[in-house]
PDB file of C-alpha atoms in Angstrom:
ATOM      1  CA  MET A 199      -3.783  29.914 -10.575  1.00  0.00           C
ATOM      2  CA  THR A 200      -4.851  27.750  -7.620  1.00  0.00           C
ATOM      3  CA  GLU A 201      -4.123  24.054  -8.101  1.00  0.00           C
ATOM      4  CA  ASP A 202      -7.182  21.886  -8.553  1.00  0.00           C
ATOM      5  CA  PRO A 203      -8.321  20.266  -5.257  1.00  0.00           C
ATOM      6  CA  PHE A 204      -8.514  16.894  -6.984  1.00  0.00           C
ATOM      7  CA  VAL A 205      -4.809  17.116  -7.812  1.00  0.00           C
ATOM      8  CA  VAL A 206      -3.955  18.386  -4.324  1.00  0.00           C
ATOM      9  CA  HIS A 207      -5.758  15.485  -2.636  1.00  0.00           C
ATOM     10  CA  ARG A 208      -5.045  12.770  -5.211  1.00  0.00           C
ATOM     11  CA  SER A 209      -2.792  10.704  -2.938  1.00  0.00           C
ATOM     12  CA  LEU A 210      -5.446  10.743  -0.225  1.00  0.00           C
ATOM     13  CA  LEU A 211      -8.186   9.792  -2.681  1.00  0.00           C
ATOM     14  CA  PHE A 212      -6.128   6.942  -4.112  1.00  0.00           C
ATOM     15  CA  THR A 213      -5.451   5.649  -0.595  1.00  0.00           C
ATOM     16  CA  VAL A 214      -9.169   5.707   0.280  1.00  0.00           C
ATOM     17  CA  ALA A 215     -10.070   3.826  -2.897  1.00  0.00           C
ATOM     18  CA  TYR A 216      -7.215   1.340  -2.538  1.00  0.00           C
ATOM     19  CA  GLU A 217      -8.073   0.523   1.077  1.00  0.00           C
ATOM     20  CA  MET A 218     -11.678  -0.082   0.084  1.00  0.00           C
ATOM     21  CA  LEU A 219     -10.829  -2.230  -2.948  1.00  0.00           C
ATOM     22  CA  GLY A 220      -7.438  -3.831  -2.281  1.00  0.00           C
ATOM     23  CA  SER A 221      -6.501  -3.218  -5.917  1.00  0.00           C
ATOM     24  CA  SER A 222      -4.535  -0.313  -7.356  1.00  0.00           C
ATOM     25  CA  ALA A 223      -5.985  -0.923 -10.826  1.00  0.00           C
ATOM     26  CA  ASP A 224      -9.545  -0.681  -9.515  1.00  0.00           C
ATOM     27  CA  ALA A 225      -8.575   2.303  -7.346  1.00  0.00           C
ATOM     28  CA  GLU A 226      -7.228   4.126 -10.409  1.00  0.00           C
ATOM     29  CA  ASP A 227     -10.468   3.380 -12.281  1.00  0.00           C
ATOM     30  CA  VAL A 228     -12.448   4.803  -9.357  1.00  0.00           C
ATOM     31  CA  LEU A 229     -10.313   7.954  -9.393  1.00  0.00           C
ATOM     32  CA  GLN A 230     -10.927   8.359 -13.118  1.00  0.00           C
ATOM     33  CA  GLU A 231     -14.692   8.025 -12.627  1.00  0.00           C
ATOM     34  CA  SER A 232     -14.578  10.449  -9.707  1.00  0.00           C
ATOM     35  CA  TRP A 233     -12.573  12.969 -11.714  1.00  0.00           C
ATOM     36  CA  LEU A 234     -15.188  12.945 -14.485  1.00  0.00           C
ATOM     37  CA  ARG A 235     -17.886  13.719 -11.921  1.00  0.00           C
ATOM     38  CA  TRP A 236     -15.749  16.399 -10.291  1.00  0.00           C
ATOM     39  CA  ALA A 237     -15.181  18.038 -13.673  1.00  0.00           C
ATOM     40  CA  ASP A 238     -18.941  18.614 -14.016  1.00  0.00           C
ATOM     41  CA  VAL A 239     -19.418  20.102 -10.533  1.00  0.00           C
ATOM     42  CA  ASP A 240     -20.078  23.783  -9.907  1.00  0.00           C
ATOM     43  CA  ARG A 241     -17.073  24.447  -7.634  1.00  0.00           C
ATOM     44  CA  THR A 242     -18.671  27.574  -6.172  1.00  0.00           C
ATOM     45  CA  GLN A 243     -21.234  25.320  -4.463  1.00  0.00           C
ATOM     46  CA  VAL A 244     -18.599  23.092  -2.815  1.00  0.00           C
ATOM     47  CA  ARG A 245     -17.683  24.410   0.638  1.00  0.00           C
ATOM     48  CA  ASP A 246     -15.184  21.668   1.530  1.00  0.00           C
ATOM     49  CA  PRO A 247     -13.570  20.176  -1.603  1.00  0.00           C
ATOM     50  CA  ARG A 248     -11.592  17.556   0.362  1.00  0.00           C
ATOM     51  CA  ALA A 249     -14.692  16.173   2.096  1.00  0.00           C
ATOM     52  CA  TYR A 250     -16.695  16.344  -1.139  1.00  0.00           C
ATOM     53  CA  LEU A 251     -14.052  14.417  -3.055  1.00  0.00           C
ATOM     54  CA  VAL A 252     -13.702  11.766  -0.347  1.00  0.00           C
ATOM     55  CA  ARG A 253     -17.477  11.225  -0.457  1.00  0.00           C
ATOM     56  CA  THR A 254     -17.410  10.983  -4.244  1.00  0.00           C
ATOM     57  CA  VAL A 255     -14.567   8.457  -4.256  1.00  0.00           C
ATOM     58  CA  THR A 256     -16.269   6.450  -1.502  1.00  0.00           C
ATOM     59  CA  ARG A 257     -19.498   6.179  -3.501  1.00  0.00           C
ATOM     60  CA  GLN A 258     -17.661   5.135  -6.644  1.00  0.00           C
ATOM     61  CA  ALA A 259     -15.551   2.614  -4.712  1.00  0.00           C
ATOM     62  CA  LEU A 260     -18.686   1.153  -3.124  1.00  0.00           C
ATOM     63  CA  ASN A 261     -20.250   0.726  -6.556  1.00  0.00           C
ATOM     64  CA  ARG A 262     -17.097  -0.944  -7.819  1.00  0.00           C
ATOM     65  CA  LEU A 263     -16.814  -3.175  -4.738  1.00  0.00           C
ATOM     66  CA  ARG A 264     -20.333  -4.463  -5.180  1.00  0.00           C
ATOM     67  CA  THR A 265     -19.744  -5.346  -8.810  1.00  0.00           C
ATOM     68  CA  LEU A 266     -16.462  -7.060  -7.921  1.00  0.00           C
ATOM     69  CA  SER A 267     -18.039  -9.356  -5.346  1.00  0.00           C
ATOM     70  CA  ARG A 268     -19.121 -11.972  -7.895  1.00  0.00           C
ATOM     71  CA  SER A 269     -15.807 -12.026  -9.773  1.00  0.00           C
ATOM     72  CA  ARG A 270     -13.902 -12.499  -6.517  1.00  0.00           C
ATOM     73  CA  GLU A 271     -16.183 -15.395  -5.581  1.00  0.00           C
ATOM     74  CA  GLU A 272     -15.235 -17.032  -8.885  1.00  0.00           C
ATOM     75  CA  TYR A 273     -11.523 -16.270  -8.529  1.00  0.00           C
ATOM     76  CA  VAL A 274      -9.187 -19.233  -9.016  1.00  0.00           C
ATOM     77  CA  GLY A 275      -7.593 -20.089  -5.666  1.00  0.00           C
ATOM     78  CA  GLU A 276      -7.008 -17.622  -2.848  1.00  0.00           C
ATOM     79  CA  TRP A 277      -7.584 -13.911  -3.468  1.00  0.00           C
ATOM     80  CA  LEU A 278      -5.026 -11.529  -1.937  1.00  0.00           C
ATOM     81  CA  PRO A 279      -4.743  -7.748  -2.231  1.00  0.00           C
ATOM     82  CA  GLU A 280      -2.569  -6.184  -4.893  1.00  0.00           C
ATOM     83  CA  PRO A 281       0.802  -5.225  -3.364  1.00  0.00           C
ATOM     84  CA  LEU A 282       2.162  -1.707  -3.654  1.00  0.00           C
ATOM     85  CA  LEU A 283       5.793  -0.702  -3.613  1.00  0.00           C
ATOM     86  CA  THR A 284       6.131   1.971  -0.924  1.00  0.00           C
ATOM     87  CA  SER A 285       8.972   4.004   0.503  1.00  0.00           C
ATOM     88  CA  PRO A 286      10.160   3.287   4.065  1.00  0.00           C
ATOM     89  CA  ASP A 287       8.720   6.702   4.988  1.00  0.00           C
ATOM     90  CA  VAL A 288       5.196   5.262   4.863  1.00  0.00           C
ATOM     91  CA  ALA A 289       6.070   3.150   7.922  1.00  0.00           C
ATOM     92  CA  GLU A 290       6.663   6.349   9.916  1.00  0.00           C
ATOM     93  CA  ASP A 291       2.878   6.827  10.005  1.00  0.00           C
ATOM     94  CA  ILE A 292       2.119   3.708  12.014  1.00  0.00           C
ATOM     95  CA  GLU A 293      -1.656   3.875  11.574  1.00  0.00           C
ATOM     96  CA  LEU A 294      -1.399   4.388   7.815  1.00  0.00           C
ATOM     97  CA  ALA A 295       1.138   1.570   7.456  1.00  0.00           C
ATOM     98  CA  GLU A 296      -1.063  -0.833   9.406  1.00  0.00           C
ATOM     99  CA  SER A 297      -4.172   0.132   7.463  1.00  0.00           C
ATOM    100  CA  VAL A 298      -2.587  -0.568   4.053  1.00  0.00           C
ATOM    101  CA  SER A 299      -0.736  -3.715   5.121  1.00  0.00           C
ATOM    102  CA  ILE A 300      -1.513  -6.880   3.183  1.00  0.00           C
ATOM    103  CA  ALA A 301      -2.611  -8.490   6.449  1.00  0.00           C
ATOM    104  CA  MET A 302      -5.125  -5.726   7.210  1.00  0.00           C
ATOM    105  CA  LEU A 303      -6.445  -5.555   3.653  1.00  0.00           C
ATOM    106  CA  THR A 304      -6.982  -9.314   3.784  1.00  0.00           C
ATOM    107  CA  VAL A 305      -9.026  -8.885   6.962  1.00  0.00           C
ATOM    108  CA  LEU A 306     -11.021  -6.065   5.359  1.00  0.00           C
ATOM    109  CA  GLU A 307     -11.998  -8.491   2.582  1.00  0.00           C
ATOM    110  CA  THR A 308     -14.142 -10.307   5.167  1.00  0.00           C
ATOM    111  CA  LEU A 309     -16.293  -7.202   5.692  1.00  0.00           C
ATOM    112  CA  GLY A 310     -19.318  -6.316   3.610  1.00  0.00           C
ATOM    113  CA  PRO A 311     -18.925  -3.332   1.239  1.00  0.00           C
ATOM    114  CA  THR A 312     -20.690  -0.805   3.502  1.00  0.00           C
ATOM    115  CA  GLU A 313     -18.928  -2.082   6.632  1.00  0.00           C
ATOM    116  CA  ARG A 314     -15.593  -1.789   4.881  1.00  0.00           C
ATOM    117  CA  ALA A 315     -16.288   1.760   3.730  1.00  0.00           C
ATOM    118  CA  VAL A 316     -17.391   2.837   7.204  1.00  0.00           C
ATOM    119  CA  PHE A 317     -14.390   1.207   8.876  1.00  0.00           C
ATOM    120  CA  VAL A 318     -11.876   2.735   6.463  1.00  0.00           C
ATOM    121  CA  LEU A 319     -13.330   6.232   6.614  1.00  0.00           C
ATOM    122  CA  ARG A 320     -13.743   6.269  10.390  1.00  0.00           C
ATOM    123  CA  GLU A 321     -10.789   4.271  11.707  1.00  0.00           C
ATOM    124  CA  VAL A 322      -8.168   5.275   9.151  1.00  0.00           C
ATOM    125  CA  PHE A 323      -9.175   8.729   7.986  1.00  0.00           C
ATOM    126  CA  ASP A 324     -11.180   9.894  11.025  1.00  0.00           C
ATOM    127  CA  VAL A 325     -14.068  11.138   8.890  1.00  0.00           C
ATOM    128  CA  PRO A 326     -16.998  12.425  11.011  1.00  0.00           C
ATOM    129  CA  TYR A 327     -19.982  10.086  11.261  1.00  0.00           C
ATOM    130  CA  GLY A 328     -22.230  12.601   9.542  1.00  0.00           C
ATOM    131  CA  GLU A 329     -20.010  12.759   6.467  1.00  0.00           C
ATOM    132  CA  ILE A 330     -19.706   8.970   6.356  1.00  0.00           C
ATOM    133  CA  ALA A 331     -23.486   8.695   6.562  1.00  0.00           C
ATOM    134  CA  GLU A 332     -23.825  10.965   3.533  1.00  0.00           C
ATOM    135  CA  ALA A 333     -21.217   8.974   1.611  1.00  0.00           C
ATOM    136  CA  VAL A 334     -22.753   5.532   2.231  1.00  0.00           C
ATOM    137  CA  GLY A 335     -26.407   6.532   2.222  1.00  0.00           C
ATOM    138  CA  LYS A 336     -27.155   5.627   5.839  1.00  0.00           C
ATOM    139  CA  SER A 337     -28.203   7.559   8.925  1.00  0.00           C
ATOM    140  CA  ALA A 338     -25.514   8.713  11.359  1.00  0.00           C
ATOM    141  CA  VAL A 339     -26.992   6.394  14.006  1.00  0.00           C
ATOM    142  CA  ALA A 340     -26.765   3.419  11.646  1.00  0.00           C
ATOM    143  CA  VAL A 341     -23.198   4.345  10.712  1.00  0.00           C
ATOM    144  CA  ARG A 342     -22.155   4.353  14.377  1.00  0.00           C
ATOM    145  CA  GLN A 343     -23.584   0.849  14.775  1.00  0.00           C
ATOM    146  CA  ILE A 344     -21.891  -0.355  11.589  1.00  0.00           C
ATOM    147  CA  ALA A 345     -18.590   1.145  12.746  1.00  0.00           C
ATOM    148  CA  ARG A 346     -18.816  -0.659  16.097  1.00  0.00           C
ATOM    149  CA  ARG A 347     -19.548  -4.019  14.458  1.00  0.00           C
ATOM    150  CA  ALA A 348     -16.743  -3.523  11.930  1.00  0.00           C
ATOM    151  CA  ARG A 349     -14.236  -2.641  14.675  1.00  0.00           C
ATOM    152  CA  GLU A 350     -15.141  -5.788  16.615  1.00  0.00           C
ATOM    153  CA  HIS A 351     -14.925  -7.900  13.468  1.00  0.00           C
ATOM    154  CA  VAL A 352     -11.483  -6.560  12.540  1.00  0.00           C
ATOM    155  CA  ALA A 353     -10.166  -6.739  16.121  1.00  0.00           C
ATOM    156  CA  ALA A 354     -11.032 -10.438  16.275  1.00  0.00           C
ATOM    157  CA  ARG A 355      -9.037 -11.188  13.112  1.00  0.00           C
ATOM    158  CA  ARG A 356      -6.001  -8.901  13.182  1.00  0.00           C
ATOM    159  CA  PRO A 357      -2.673  -9.958  14.796  1.00  0.00           C
ATOM    160  CA  ARG A 358      -3.042  -9.900  18.566  1.00  0.00           C
ATOM    161  CA  VAL A 359       0.229  -8.156  19.445  1.00  0.00           C
ATOM    162  CA  PRO A 360       1.656  -5.576  17.027  1.00  0.00           C
ATOM    163  CA  VAL A 361       5.436  -5.717  16.647  1.00  0.00           C
ATOM    164  CA  SER A 362       7.868  -2.848  16.332  1.00  0.00           C
ATOM    165  CA  ARG A 363       9.245  -1.849  12.964  1.00  0.00           C
ATOM    166  CA  SER A 364      12.740  -3.002  13.993  1.00  0.00           C
ATOM    167  CA  GLU A 365      11.502  -6.449  15.066  1.00  0.00           C
ATOM    168  CA  GLN A 366       9.459  -6.849  11.890  1.00  0.00           C
ATOM    169  CA  GLN A 367      12.443  -5.899   9.768  1.00  0.00           C
ATOM    170  CA  ALA A 368      14.819  -8.243  11.617  1.00  0.00           C
ATOM    171  CA  VAL A 369      12.524 -11.260  11.222  1.00  0.00           C
ATOM    172  CA  VAL A 370      11.827 -10.466   7.557  1.00  0.00           C
ATOM    173  CA  GLU A 371      15.571 -10.227   6.890  1.00  0.00           C
ATOM    174  CA  ARG A 372      16.124 -13.645   8.536  1.00  0.00           C
ATOM    175  CA  PHE A 373      13.314 -15.146   6.464  1.00  0.00           C
ATOM    176  CA  LEU A 374      14.646 -13.717   3.198  1.00  0.00           C
ATOM    177  CA  ALA A 375      18.177 -14.898   4.038  1.00  0.00           C
ATOM    178  CA  ALA A 376      16.781 -18.405   4.589  1.00  0.00           C
ATOM    179  CA  LEU A 377      14.993 -18.231   1.235  1.00  0.00           C
ATOM    180  CA  ARG A 378      18.236 -17.256  -0.506  1.00  0.00           C
ATOM    181  CA  THR A 379      20.135 -20.256   0.857  1.00  0.00           C
ATOM    182  CA  GLY A 380      17.184 -22.611   0.493  1.00  0.00           C
ATOM    183  CA  GLN A 381      18.156 -24.277   3.776  1.00  0.00           C
ATOM    184  CA  LEU A 382      15.240 -26.138   5.311  1.00  0.00           C
ATOM    185  CA  GLN A 383      16.362 -25.752   8.922  1.00  0.00           C
ATOM    186  CA  GLU A 384      16.915 -22.000   8.595  1.00  0.00           C
ATOM    187  CA  LEU A 385      13.356 -21.643   7.343  1.00  0.00           C
ATOM    188  CA  LEU A 386      12.006 -23.790  10.154  1.00  0.00           C
ATOM    189  CA  ASP A 387      13.885 -21.687  12.711  1.00  0.00           C
ATOM    190  CA  VAL A 388      12.281 -18.412  11.603  1.00  0.00           C
ATOM    191  CA  MET A 389       8.702 -19.684  11.260  1.00  0.00           C
ATOM    192  CA  ALA A 390       6.143 -20.449  13.953  1.00  0.00           C
ATOM    193  CA  PRO A 391       5.111 -24.144  14.098  1.00  0.00           C
ATOM    194  CA  ASP A 392       1.567 -23.247  13.002  1.00  0.00           C
ATOM    195  CA  VAL A 393       2.586 -20.844  10.228  1.00  0.00           C
ATOM    196  CA  VAL A 394       0.147 -20.475   7.320  1.00  0.00           C
ATOM    197  CA  LEU A 395       1.118 -19.843   3.699  1.00  0.00           C
ATOM    198  CA  ILE A 396      -1.512 -18.216   1.482  1.00  0.00           C
ATOM    199  CA  ALA A 397      -0.627 -17.905  -2.194  1.00  0.00           C
ATOM    200  CA  ASP A 398      -2.410 -16.018  -4.964  1.00  0.00           C
ATOM    201  CA  GLY A 399      -1.719 -17.089  -8.516  1.00  0.00           C
ATOM    202  CA  GLY A 400      -5.148 -16.265  -9.900  1.00  0.00           C
ATOM    203  CA  GLY A 401      -4.908 -19.216 -12.271  1.00  0.00           C
ATOM    204  CA  LEU A 402      -2.151 -17.341 -14.143  1.00  0.00           C
ATOM    205  CA  ALA A 403       0.864 -18.479 -12.115  1.00  0.00           C
ATOM    206  CA  GLY A 404       1.734 -21.626 -10.237  1.00  0.00           C
ATOM    207  CA  ALA A 405       0.426 -21.318  -6.679  1.00  0.00           C
ATOM    208  CA  ALA A 406      -1.337 -23.441  -4.103  1.00  0.00           C
ATOM    209  CA  THR A 407      -5.097 -22.945  -4.405  1.00  0.00           C
ATOM    210  CA  ALA A 408      -5.701 -23.422  -0.669  1.00  0.00           C
ATOM    211  CA  PRO A 409      -3.799 -22.268   2.442  1.00  0.00           C
ATOM    212  CA  ILE A 410      -0.917 -24.486   3.544  1.00  0.00           C
ATOM    213  CA  HIS A 411      -0.627 -25.035   7.290  1.00  0.00           C
ATOM    214  CA  GLY A 412       2.383 -25.992   9.397  1.00  0.00           C
ATOM    215  CA  ALA A 413       6.084 -25.125   9.323  1.00  0.00           C
ATOM    216  CA  ALA A 414       7.188 -28.501   7.934  1.00  0.00           C
ATOM    217  CA  LEU A 415       4.930 -28.325   4.865  1.00  0.00           C
ATOM    218  CA  VAL A 416       5.577 -24.635   4.242  1.00  0.00           C
ATOM    219  CA  ALA A 417       9.356 -24.997   4.587  1.00  0.00           C
ATOM    220  CA  SER A 418       9.417 -27.984   2.223  1.00  0.00           C
ATOM    221  CA  MET A 419       7.672 -25.871  -0.408  1.00  0.00           C
ATOM    222  CA  LEU A 420       9.945 -22.870   0.044  1.00  0.00           C
ATOM    223  CA  ALA A 421      13.318 -24.619   0.447  1.00  0.00           C
ATOM    224  CA  ARG A 422      14.606 -24.114  -3.100  1.00  0.00           C
ATOM    225  CA  PRO A 423      17.961 -22.539  -3.985  1.00  0.00           C
ATOM    226  CA  ASP A 424      17.094 -21.581  -7.576  1.00  0.00           C
ATOM    227  CA  ARG A 425      15.641 -18.145  -6.908  1.00  0.00           C
ATOM    228  CA  VAL A 426      16.609 -14.494  -6.676  1.00  0.00           C
ATOM    229  CA  VAL A 427      15.429 -12.893  -3.446  1.00  0.00           C
ATOM    230  CA  SER A 428      15.517  -9.164  -2.742  1.00  0.00           C
ATOM    231  CA  ALA A 429      14.237  -7.021   0.104  1.00  0.00           C
ATOM    232  CA  VAL A 430      11.601  -4.399  -0.723  1.00  0.00           C
ATOM    233  CA  TRP A 431       9.059  -2.266   1.108  1.00  0.00           C
ATOM    234  CA  LEU A 432       5.506  -3.276   0.298  1.00  0.00           C
ATOM    235  CA  ASN A 433       2.410  -1.634   1.732  1.00  0.00           C
ATOM    236  CA  GLY A 434       4.368   0.188   4.409  1.00  0.00           C
ATOM    237  CA  ALA A 435       6.333  -2.815   5.686  1.00  0.00           C
ATOM    238  CA  PRO A 436       9.553  -4.699   4.912  1.00  0.00           C
ATOM    239  CA  ALA A 437       8.828  -7.566   2.528  1.00  0.00           C
ATOM    240  CA  GLY A 438      10.368  -9.636  -0.242  1.00  0.00           C
ATOM    241  CA  ARG A 439      10.454  -9.896  -4.005  1.00  0.00           C
ATOM    242  CA  ILE A 440      11.217 -13.341  -5.417  1.00  0.00           C
ATOM    243  CA  GLU A 441      12.143 -14.254  -8.982  1.00  0.00           C
ATOM    244  CA  ILE A 442      12.069 -17.869 -10.162  1.00  0.00           C
ATOM    245  CA  ASP A 443      12.747 -18.677 -13.828  1.00  0.00           C
ATOM    246  CA  GLY A 444      11.750 -15.152 -14.835  1.00  0.00           C
ATOM    247  CA  ARG A 445       8.522 -15.206 -12.820  1.00  0.00           C
ATOM    248  CA  VAL A 446       8.029 -12.715 -10.004  1.00  0.00           C
ATOM    249  CA  ALA A 447       6.216 -13.011  -6.684  1.00  0.00           C
ATOM    250  CA  ALA A 448       5.761 -10.546  -3.849  1.00  0.00           C
ATOM    251  CA  VAL A 449       5.928 -11.887  -0.302  1.00  0.00           C
ATOM    252  CA  SER A 450       4.449 -10.135   2.732  1.00  0.00           C
ATOM    253  CA  LEU A 451       4.855 -11.531   6.253  1.00  0.00           C
ATOM    254  CA  VAL A 452       2.966 -11.353   9.523  1.00  0.00           C
ATOM    255  CA  VAL A 453       5.339 -11.501  12.500  1.00  0.00           C
ATOM    256  CA  GLU A 454       4.342 -12.359  16.071  1.00  0.00           C
ATOM    257  CA  ASP A 455       6.643 -13.138  19.008  1.00  0.00           C
ATOM    258  CA  GLY A 456       9.720 -13.059  16.781  1.00  0.00           C
ATOM    259  CA  LYS A 457       8.412 -15.662  14.329  1.00  0.00           C
ATOM    260  CA  VAL A 458       6.672 -15.599  10.963  1.00  0.00           C
ATOM    261  CA  THR A 459       3.073 -16.675  11.544  1.00  0.00           C
ATOM    262  CA  ARG A 460       1.565 -15.947   8.142  1.00  0.00           C
ATOM    263  CA  ILE A 461       3.013 -15.670   4.650  1.00  0.00           C
ATOM    264  CA  HIS A 462       1.140 -13.900   1.864  1.00  0.00           C
ATOM    265  CA  ALA A 463       2.642 -14.707  -1.542  1.00  0.00           C
ATOM    266  CA  ILE A 464       1.208 -12.871  -4.556  1.00  0.00           C
ATOM    267  CA  ALA A 465       2.253 -14.363  -7.903  1.00  0.00           C
ATOM    268  CA  ASN A 466      -0.659 -13.295 -10.128  1.00  0.00           C
ATOM    269  CA  PRO A 467       1.172 -11.169 -12.747  1.00  0.00           C
ATOM    270  CA  ARG A 468      -1.823  -8.850 -13.091  1.00  0.00           C
ATOM    271  CA  LYS A 469      -1.319  -7.834  -9.467  1.00  0.00           C
ATOM    272  CA  LEU A 470       2.394  -7.114  -9.742  1.00  0.00           C
ATOM    273  CA  THR A 471       2.335  -4.031 -11.921  1.00  0.00           C
ATOM    274  CA  ARG A 472       3.038  -1.567  -9.078  1.00  0.00           C
ATOM    275  CA  LEU A 473       6.408  -2.939  -7.999  1.00  0.00           C
ATOM    276  CA  ASP A 474       8.656  -0.560  -9.928  1.00  0.00           C
ATOM    277  CA  GLU A 475       7.631   2.869  -8.653  1.00  0.00           C
ATOM    278  CA  PRO A 476       6.589   3.710  -5.075  1.00  0.00           C
ATOM    279  CA  ALA A 477       2.906   4.513  -4.654  1.00  0.00           C
ATOM    280  CA  GLU A 478       2.049   7.869  -3.104  1.00  0.00           C
ATOM    281  CA  LEU A 479      -0.182   7.235  -0.090  1.00  0.00           C
ATOM    282  CA  ALA A 480      -1.609   9.802   2.323  1.00  0.00           C
ATOM    283  CA  ARG A 481      -4.129  10.281   5.103  1.00  0.00           C
TER     284      ARG A 481
END
């Protein structure tokens, strides 16, 4: 018996939905909705199951993204993507690792729903313009224009100079070591002077409700010895897991020129449910 195409391509479909939504919970809901639609399809009429399923997931994710817009506008404090525990192997696919990074997903939040869908499908999964047009309900000409605008938008907001995996890992290890000791100077040494800390507590955990700018302020907040710090791989990159008085936070870093330039700290407990088992991602 041939395995169902939905099962075969599930990791790909989850990755598409997650990159469009920035939430594994919402991505799983989209997959469930897509599966119900797939179950009713006459498979003999589907020439390319993979392409068909990607289109279906894209449409469902777009619907979900549009309904989420209002709730995210009303979110308490800063909204950050939901972190995923990943294996180091994900980093071997450089394009996939960059596309699912917390930094990139945060940039994608600044795109409109259709722009985000077009960017993800074209730039990450290399879906032909014609198929994207069918998925988002636009003409191929319009999709090309949307893709160009989205690329320019993302390019203007992503880190200017990508760093190697070894450099990223070395700086993250220095940062986590400084967190363990709680030494102010060690933290200052590993951070850029204009570092920015963005925290997401969602009103459910203690977190700053606005970005904190500057190494002195950020270091003074982080220099505490009463925490358990461990190294993990999140969203295809080395990162940290912090426990303070039984509360957990995930920390993802942007590194440029050997220094930490941006810290994403996710403490909302509803977003920390995927930190025990690695997510299966695929392109």
